[in-house]
Coordinates of C-alpha atoms and ligand atoms in Angstrom, one line a residue:
M1 CA 102.9 119.5 117.8
G2 CA 100.3 121.8 116.4
N3 CA 97.6 120.8 114.1
I4 CA 99.0 117.8 112.0
R5 CA 97.6 117.9 108.4
V6 CA 99.3 115.7 105.9
R7 CA 98.3 114.9 102.3
F8 CA 98.7 112.1 99.8
A9 CA 98.7 113.6 96.3
P10 CA 98.3 111.0 93.7
S11 CA 98.4 111.9 89.9
P12 CA 95.6 109.8 88.4
T13 CA 97.7 108.6 85.5
G14 CA 97.7 104.9 86.5
N15 CA 96.6 102.4 89.1
L16 CA 97.8 102.8 92.8
H17 CA 101.4 101.4 92.7
L18 CA 102.8 99.8 95.7
G19 CA 105.4 102.5 96.2
S20 CA 102.6 105.2 96.3
A21 CA 100.6 103.1 98.6
R22 CA 103.5 103.2 101.0
T23 CA 103.6 107.1 100.7
A24 CA 99.9 107.1 101.6
L25 CA 100.4 104.6 104.4
Y26 CA 103.2 106.7 106.1
N27 CA 101.1 109.8 105.7
W28 CA 98.1 108.1 107.2
L29 CA 100.1 106.6 110.0
F30 CA 101.7 109.8 110.9
A31 CA 98.4 111.6 110.9
K32 CA 96.5 108.9 112.9
H33 CA 99.5 108.6 115.4
H34 CA 99.3 112.4 116.3
G35 CA 95.4 112.6 116.0
G36 CA 95.8 114.7 112.8
D37 CA 94.1 114.7 109.4
F38 CA 94.9 112.7 106.3
I39 CA 94.0 114.5 103.2
V40 CA 93.8 113.1 99.6
R41 CA 94.3 115.5 96.9
I42 CA 94.1 114.5 93.2
E43 CA 96.8 116.1 91.1
D44 CA 95.1 115.9 87.8
T45 CA 96.5 118.9 85.9
D46 CA 98.1 116.6 83.2
F47 CA 95.0 116.3 81.1
L48 CA 96.5 114.2 78.6
R49 CA 97.5 111.4 81.0
S50 CA 95.0 111.8 83.8
A51 CA 91.9 109.7 83.7
P52 CA 88.8 109.5 85.9
E53 CA 89.0 105.7 85.9
F54 CA 92.4 105.9 87.5
E55 CA 91.2 108.3 90.0
Q56 CA 88.3 106.1 90.8
S57 CA 90.6 102.9 91.1
I58 CA 93.2 104.8 93.3
L59 CA 90.4 105.9 95.7
E60 CA 89.1 102.2 95.8
D61 CA 92.5 100.8 96.5
L62 CA 93.0 103.3 99.3
S63 CA 89.6 102.4 100.8
W64 CA 90.5 98.7 100.5
L65 CA 93.8 99.3 102.2
G66 CA 91.8 101.0 105.0
L67 CA 93.5 104.4 104.4
N68 CA 90.3 106.3 104.8
Y69 CA 90.8 110.1 104.3
D70 CA 89.5 112.8 106.6
E71 CA 89.3 115.2 103.6
G72 CA 89.4 114.6 100.0
P73 CA 87.2 114.4 96.9
G74 CA 83.6 114.9 98.2
K75 CA 84.7 115.6 101.8
G76 CA 86.1 118.4 103.7
G77 CA 86.3 122.2 104.1
F78 CA 89.5 123.1 102.2
G79 CA 88.4 121.8 98.8
P80 CA 88.0 121.4 96.0
Y81 CA 90.4 118.5 96.3
R82 CA 91.0 118.0 92.6
Q83 CA 93.6 120.4 91.1
S84 CA 91.7 120.7 87.9
R85 CA 89.1 122.6 89.8
R86 CA 91.5 125.0 91.3
L87 CA 93.1 126.5 88.1
S88 CA 92.0 130.0 88.7
L89 CA 93.7 130.1 92.1
Y90 CA 97.0 129.0 90.6
K91 CA 96.7 131.7 87.9
S92 CA 96.1 134.4 90.4
K93 CA 99.0 133.4 92.5
A94 CA 101.3 133.3 89.6
K95 CA 100.1 136.8 88.6
Q96 CA 100.7 138.0 92.1
L97 CA 104.3 137.0 91.8
V98 CA 104.6 138.9 88.5
A99 CA 103.1 141.9 90.1
D100 CA 105.6 141.6 92.9
G101 CA 108.5 141.4 90.6
K102 CA 109.2 137.7 91.7
A103 CA 108.2 136.2 88.5
Y104 CA 108.1 137.4 84.9
Y105 CA 106.3 136.6 81.6
C106 CA 108.2 134.4 79.2
Y107 CA 107.5 134.4 75.5
C108 CA 109.8 131.7 74.5
G109 CA 107.3 128.9 74.4
E110 CA 108.8 125.3 74.5
Q111 CA 112.1 126.6 73.1
S112 CA 113.4 128.8 76.0
K113 CA 117.1 129.3 76.0
V114 CA 117.0 128.9 79.7
D115 CA 116.1 125.3 79.5
S116 CA 118.3 124.3 76.6
V117 CA 121.6 126.2 77.3
N118 CA 123.6 126.9 80.4
K119 CA 121.7 130.1 81.4
K120 CA 119.9 130.8 84.5
T121 CA 117.7 133.7 83.6
C122 CA 115.7 134.0 80.5
N123 CA 116.1 137.1 78.2
C124 CA 112.4 137.7 78.6
L125 CA 113.2 139.2 82.1
G126 CA 114.5 142.2 80.4
L127 CA 111.6 142.7 78.0
D128 CA 109.9 146.0 78.5
G129 CA 106.2 146.6 78.1
R130 CA 106.6 147.4 74.4
D131 CA 108.4 144.1 73.5
Q132 CA 105.8 142.3 75.4
L133 CA 103.0 143.9 73.5
D134 CA 104.8 142.9 70.4
A135 CA 105.1 139.3 71.3
S136 CA 101.5 139.2 72.4
A137 CA 100.5 140.7 69.1
K138 CA 102.2 137.8 67.3
G139 CA 99.8 135.5 69.2
V140 CA 102.1 134.1 71.7
N141 CA 100.6 133.3 75.1
P142 CA 103.2 134.0 77.6
A143 CA 104.2 131.5 80.4
I144 CA 105.1 132.8 83.7
R145 CA 108.6 132.0 84.9
F146 CA 109.7 132.2 88.4
R147 CA 112.8 134.4 89.2
V148 CA 115.0 132.3 91.4
P149 CA 116.7 134.5 94.1
K150 CA 120.2 133.8 95.1
E151 CA 120.3 132.1 98.5
K152 CA 121.3 128.9 100.3
I153 CA 118.4 126.8 101.3
V154 CA 118.6 124.2 104.1
I155 CA 115.9 121.7 104.3
D156 CA 115.6 120.2 107.7
D157 CA 114.3 116.9 106.4
I158 CA 113.0 114.6 109.1
V159 CA 114.4 111.4 107.5
Y160 CA 117.5 112.8 105.8
G161 CA 118.5 115.6 108.3
P162 CA 119.7 119.0 107.3
T163 CA 120.2 119.1 103.4
E164 CA 121.7 122.2 101.8
F165 CA 120.9 123.4 98.3
D166 CA 122.6 126.4 96.6
T167 CA 119.9 128.2 94.5
A168 CA 122.8 129.3 92.1
N169 CA 122.3 125.8 90.5
I170 CA 118.5 126.4 90.0
K171 CA 117.4 128.0 86.7
D172 CA 114.4 130.4 86.7
F173 CA 111.5 127.9 86.2
I174 CA 108.0 128.0 84.6
I175 CA 105.2 128.1 87.2
L176 CA 102.4 128.8 84.7
R177 CA 102.3 127.6 81.1
G178 CA 101.3 129.5 78.3
N179 CA 98.1 127.6 78.1
G180 CA 97.2 128.7 81.7
M181 CA 97.9 125.4 83.3
P182 CA 100.2 125.5 86.5
T183 CA 103.3 123.3 86.6
F184 CA 103.6 120.9 89.5
H185 CA 105.7 123.3 91.5
L186 CA 103.2 126.0 91.8
S187 CA 100.1 123.9 92.2
V188 CA 101.7 121.7 95.0
V189 CA 103.0 124.7 96.9
V190 CA 99.7 126.7 96.6
D191 CA 97.7 123.8 97.7
D192 CA 99.9 122.7 100.5
A193 CA 99.7 126.2 101.9
E194 CA 96.0 126.9 101.2
M195 CA 95.2 123.4 102.7
K196 CA 97.3 124.2 105.8
I197 CA 99.4 121.1 105.3
S198 CA 101.9 120.8 108.3
H199 CA 104.1 117.9 106.9
V200 CA 105.0 117.0 103.5
I201 CA 105.8 113.3 103.5
R202 CA 106.8 111.9 100.0
G203 CA 109.4 109.9 98.1
N204 CA 112.9 111.1 98.0
D205 CA 112.6 111.4 94.3
H206 CA 111.0 114.8 95.1
L207 CA 113.9 116.0 97.3
P208 CA 115.4 117.9 94.3
N209 CA 112.0 119.8 93.9
T210 CA 111.9 120.8 97.5
P211 CA 114.2 123.9 97.3
K212 CA 112.1 125.2 94.4
H213 CA 109.0 124.7 96.6
I214 CA 110.5 126.5 99.6
L215 CA 111.4 129.4 97.4
L216 CA 107.7 129.5 96.2
F217 CA 106.4 129.2 99.7
K218 CA 108.5 132.1 100.7
A219 CA 107.8 134.3 97.6
L220 CA 104.1 133.8 98.2
G221 CA 104.3 134.7 101.8
Y222 CA 103.2 131.3 103.1
D223 CA 104.5 129.3 106.1
I224 CA 106.8 126.5 105.2
P225 CA 105.6 123.0 106.2
K226 CA 108.0 120.4 107.6
F227 CA 109.4 117.8 105.1
A228 CA 110.1 114.2 105.3
H229 CA 111.4 112.4 102.3
H230 CA 111.3 108.6 102.4
S231 CA 113.5 106.3 100.4
L232 CA 112.0 104.4 97.4
I233 CA 111.2 100.7 96.9
M234 CA 113.6 98.9 94.7
G235 CA 113.4 95.5 93.0
S236 CA 116.0 92.8 94.0
D237 CA 118.3 93.9 91.2
G238 CA 118.6 97.4 92.8
G239 CA 116.4 99.2 90.1
K240 CA 113.2 101.1 91.0
L241 CA 110.3 98.6 91.6
S242 CA 108.5 98.3 88.3
K243 CA 106.5 95.8 86.2
R244 CA 109.5 93.8 85.2
H245 CA 109.8 92.8 88.9
G246 CA 106.2 91.4 88.9
A247 CA 103.0 92.8 90.1
T248 CA 103.4 96.5 91.4
A249 CA 99.8 97.6 91.5
V250 CA 97.8 97.2 94.8
F251 CA 94.7 95.8 93.0
Q252 CA 96.8 93.0 91.8
Y253 CA 97.6 92.0 95.3
R254 CA 93.9 92.4 96.3
E255 CA 92.9 90.1 93.4
A256 CA 95.6 87.6 94.1
G257 CA 94.1 87.1 97.7
Y258 CA 96.4 89.1 99.9
L259 CA 94.8 90.8 102.9
H260 CA 94.9 94.6 103.3
E261 CA 96.4 94.4 106.6
A262 CA 99.2 92.3 105.5
V263 CA 100.1 94.5 102.5
I264 CA 100.0 97.5 105.0
N265 CA 102.1 95.6 107.7
Y266 CA 104.7 94.7 104.9
L267 CA 104.8 98.2 103.3
A268 CA 105.3 99.8 106.8
L269 CA 108.1 97.4 107.6
L270 CA 110.0 98.2 104.3
S271 CA 111.7 101.2 105.7
W272 CA 110.6 101.4 109.3
T273 CA 112.1 99.2 112.0
P274 CA 110.0 99.1 115.2
A275 CA 111.7 98.5 118.5
G276 CA 111.7 94.8 119.5
E277 CA 111.1 91.6 117.7
Q278 CA 107.5 91.9 116.7
E279 CA 106.9 91.7 113.0
I280 CA 103.2 91.2 112.6
F281 CA 101.2 94.3 113.3
K282 CA 97.6 95.1 113.1
P283 CA 96.9 98.6 111.5
E284 CA 96.1 100.0 115.0
E285 CA 99.3 98.8 116.3
L286 CA 101.3 100.4 113.4
M287 CA 99.5 103.6 114.1
Q288 CA 100.5 103.4 117.7
Y289 CA 104.2 102.8 117.2
F290 CA 104.9 104.4 113.9
S291 CA 107.3 107.4 113.7
L292 CA 108.9 109.2 110.8
E293 CA 112.2 109.6 112.8
K294 CA 112.6 105.8 112.5
L295 CA 112.3 105.6 108.7
S296 CA 115.5 104.4 107.2
K297 CA 117.3 106.4 104.5
S298 CA 118.5 103.4 102.6
P299 CA 116.3 102.1 99.6
A300 CA 113.8 99.4 100.5
I301 CA 114.1 96.1 98.6
F302 CA 110.9 94.6 97.8
D303 CA 110.8 90.9 99.0
I304 CA 107.8 88.9 98.0
G305 CA 108.8 86.0 100.2
K306 CA 108.5 88.4 103.3
L307 CA 105.1 89.7 102.1
N308 CA 103.9 86.1 101.6
W309 CA 105.0 85.1 105.1
I310 CA 103.3 88.1 106.6
N311 CA 100.1 87.4 104.6
G312 CA 100.0 83.8 105.9
Q313 CA 100.5 85.2 109.5
H314 CA 97.5 87.5 109.1
I315 CA 95.4 84.9 107.5
R316 CA 95.9 82.5 110.5
S317 CA 95.2 85.1 112.9
Y318 CA 91.6 85.3 111.8
P319 CA 88.7 83.4 113.5
L320 CA 87.6 80.5 111.3
E321 CA 84.1 81.6 110.3
E322 CA 85.5 85.1 109.3
L323 CA 88.3 83.6 107.3
T324 CA 85.9 81.3 105.5
Q325 CA 83.7 84.4 104.6
M326 CA 86.9 86.0 103.2
A327 CA 87.8 82.9 101.2
I328 CA 84.5 82.3 99.6
P329 CA 85.0 84.9 96.8
F330 CA 88.1 83.0 95.7
L331 CA 86.4 79.6 95.6
A332 CA 84.6 78.2 92.5
K333 CA 81.0 79.5 92.7
D334 CA 79.4 76.3 91.4
E335 CA 81.2 74.3 94.0
V336 CA 80.4 76.5 97.0
K337 CA 76.7 76.2 96.0
K338 CA 76.8 72.4 96.4
V339 CA 78.2 72.4 100.1
S340 CA 76.9 73.9 103.4
R341 CA 78.4 76.7 105.5
E342 CA 79.5 74.2 108.0
W343 CA 81.4 72.1 105.4
L344 CA 83.1 75.1 104.1
I345 CA 84.3 76.2 107.5
K346 CA 85.5 72.7 108.2
M347 CA 87.4 72.8 104.9
V348 CA 89.1 76.0 105.7
E349 CA 90.0 74.7 109.1
A350 CA 91.6 71.6 107.4
T351 CA 93.5 73.5 104.9
R352 CA 94.3 77.0 106.2
D353 CA 97.8 76.1 107.4
D354 CA 98.9 75.9 103.8
Y355 CA 97.5 79.2 102.7
I356 CA 99.8 81.9 101.6
T357 CA 96.9 84.0 100.0
L358 CA 93.2 83.5 100.1
A359 CA 93.4 82.2 96.6
D360 CA 95.1 79.1 98.1
A361 CA 91.7 78.1 99.5
K362 CA 90.7 77.2 96.0
V363 CA 93.8 75.4 95.2
Q364 CA 93.4 73.4 98.5
S365 CA 89.7 72.9 98.1
E366 CA 90.3 71.1 94.7
L367 CA 91.1 67.9 96.7
F368 CA 87.5 67.7 97.8
F369 CA 85.9 68.8 94.5
K370 CA 88.0 67.2 91.8
P371 CA 88.1 63.6 90.9
L372 CA 90.8 61.6 92.6
K373 CA 94.2 61.8 90.7
I374 CA 97.0 59.5 92.1
T375 CA 100.5 60.7 91.9
K376 CA 103.5 58.5 91.2
E377 CA 104.7 58.5 94.8
A378 CA 101.2 57.7 96.2
K379 CA 100.8 54.9 93.7
Q380 CA 104.0 53.3 95.1
W381 CA 102.6 53.3 98.6
L382 CA 99.3 51.9 97.4
E383 CA 101.1 49.0 95.7
K384 CA 102.7 47.7 99.0
D385 CA 101.3 44.5 100.3
T386 CA 101.0 46.0 103.8
S387 CA 98.9 48.9 102.3
K388 CA 96.3 46.3 100.9
A389 CA 95.8 45.0 104.3
V390 CA 95.5 48.4 105.9
L391 CA 92.9 49.5 103.3
A392 CA 90.9 46.3 103.7
K393 CA 90.8 46.8 107.5
L394 CA 90.0 50.5 107.1
V395 CA 86.9 49.6 104.9
E396 CA 85.8 47.3 107.6
V397 CA 86.3 49.8 110.6
L398 CA 84.7 52.7 108.6
G399 CA 81.6 50.6 107.8
A400 CA 81.0 50.1 111.4
S401 CA 81.7 53.7 112.5
R402 CA 80.6 57.4 112.0
V403 CA 82.9 60.2 110.9
D404 CA 80.6 63.1 111.3
N405 CA 83.1 65.1 113.4
N406 CA 86.8 65.3 114.2
D407 CA 86.4 63.1 117.3
E408 CA 84.7 60.3 115.5
A409 CA 87.1 60.5 112.7
R410 CA 90.1 60.4 115.0
A411 CA 88.5 57.3 116.8
V412 CA 88.4 55.5 113.4
L413 CA 92.1 56.2 112.8
K414 CA 92.9 55.0 116.4
S415 CA 91.0 51.8 116.1
L416 CA 92.7 51.1 112.6
S417 CA 96.2 51.7 114.0
K418 CA 95.4 49.4 117.0
E419 CA 94.2 46.6 114.8
M420 CA 97.2 47.0 112.4
K421 CA 99.7 47.1 115.2
E422 CA 98.5 43.5 116.1
Q423 CA 99.5 42.5 112.5
G424 CA 103.0 44.2 113.0
I425 CA 102.0 47.2 110.7
K426 CA 102.4 50.7 112.2
G427 CA 103.3 54.5 111.8
K428 CA 103.7 55.5 108.2
D429 CA 102.9 52.1 106.9
V430 CA 99.3 52.6 108.2
F431 CA 98.7 56.3 107.6
M432 CA 100.3 56.8 104.2
P433 CA 98.2 54.2 102.4
V434 CA 95.1 55.8 104.0
R435 CA 96.2 59.3 102.9
C436 CA 97.2 58.1 99.4
A437 CA 93.9 56.3 98.9
L438 CA 91.8 59.3 99.9
T439 CA 93.7 62.1 98.4
G440 CA 96.0 60.5 95.7
K441 CA 98.9 62.4 97.3
T442 CA 101.5 61.9 100.0
E443 CA 100.9 65.2 101.7
G444 CA 97.8 67.3 102.7
P445 CA 95.4 68.1 105.5
E446 CA 95.3 65.9 108.7
L447 CA 93.6 62.7 107.9
F448 CA 90.7 63.0 110.3
Y449 CA 89.5 66.2 108.5
I450 CA 89.5 64.3 105.3
F451 CA 87.2 61.6 106.6
V452 CA 84.9 64.3 107.9
L453 CA 85.0 66.4 104.7
F454 CA 84.4 63.3 102.5
G455 CA 82.0 61.7 104.8
K456 CA 81.6 58.0 105.3
Q457 CA 80.4 56.9 101.9
K458 CA 82.8 58.7 99.7
S459 CA 85.6 57.8 101.9
I460 CA 84.9 54.1 101.7
K461 CA 84.3 54.4 97.8
R462 CA 87.7 56.1 97.4
I463 CA 89.5 53.5 99.5
E464 CA 88.0 50.7 97.7
S465 CA 89.0 52.0 94.3
A466 CA 92.5 52.9 95.5
A467 CA 92.9 49.4 96.9
K468 CA 92.7 48.1 93.3
V469 CA 95.7 50.0 92.2
G470 CA 98.8 47.9 91.3
Ligands
LIG501 N1 101.5 114.4 92.4 C1 102.8 114.0 92.9 C2 103.3 112.7 92.6 O1 102.4 111.8 92.4 C3 102.9 114.4 94.3 C4 104.2 114.9 94.8 C5 104.0 115.4 96.3 O2 103.7 114.6 97.1 O3 104.4 116.6 96.5 O4 104.5 112.4 92.6

């Protein structure tokens, strides 16, 4: 393949949506797989809806996802990378098409008959110079309308295969509005050509636009890039993924404690099935294996359960210290201040198996920071006669031991279970009262961790007060 250059072209009219992030990801993976360039172009010609805050947040989200661009705002030799800075280029291309007889001035404004009735060509095509002058004299700023030639167009789409369009069904369309602003069709074609884009990878909602784009590429004498249209993400009800299905913006996942590599892993798998059984991929692995040809044509159904599972897998693949560092922003600041780094690492070690997102570090840490609250089930355990004996013995054993590390804490449990066995109490009857006394719950981290994290004094205090229950 020649020089691979692909682009992600967001309109800054909202935050980065998961669907757009997936488009960006496929472009980025394809570029990186082939050693090509990933370009970000801001399509901000809709002045009413575009906002710099959205551009900023889209760029931040891309950066958080690790989808760094080779060219884009502030970087690269084919700029400017904001369409609002390229208006004169679009205008000159539209005028060139008029001069070549491939487009014409249209004085109909918003009420063109072409758009409202079943008519392919606007009457403005027939206006001679005098009529045009008359219209201009009335203060009408003409739009420029592309004159759609009659032909059959075949898009050799990398995902969908050859797809034929008959231009007899395409009306002459506006490429430059009366106010001098280009329509999407013109700006996207001019930019893709001028920026030497080799492959246009975008959602299949753009497939109906592609024949128009191909006509414009040809009319302007440009090379035509290759196209790959991917399927869209749907909610579980089959409708396009939207707010009514839950969080759709990338930043919401970041704030909820998802890892960027998990989001990327999940988005990649939404339409792409790698060979083999592997489901957890690091970004470099995705880059290595990704291919557009393997993208599915069917809509991708968003499944939060799968994303959660993938996130948990990535979380547990991190070394403890790094994971602790990542979890700290999700913990309560005043509580983090009270404990040592070693303690935090131990707490993460004890609880990480139950993390779906990093925010679960906070949920799990509450056991250690909040006062003891005993559940109904735990209370039932604590009320048993055998439990009273277990807890009395535990206070005794703990008093004579240290629980500064896992081994010491394990030794306490071992000697407790040995002593209780002699009294005919074993298994759950030993460990459940200990757990319930320390945590107030019937499930949670391994017991030895709890001893280490509470320390000897607090452990004894909790056990003594729990022994009074019932
Ligand atoms: N700005 C367009 C969009 O957000 C880009 C379309 C394209 O990739 O050509 O849908």
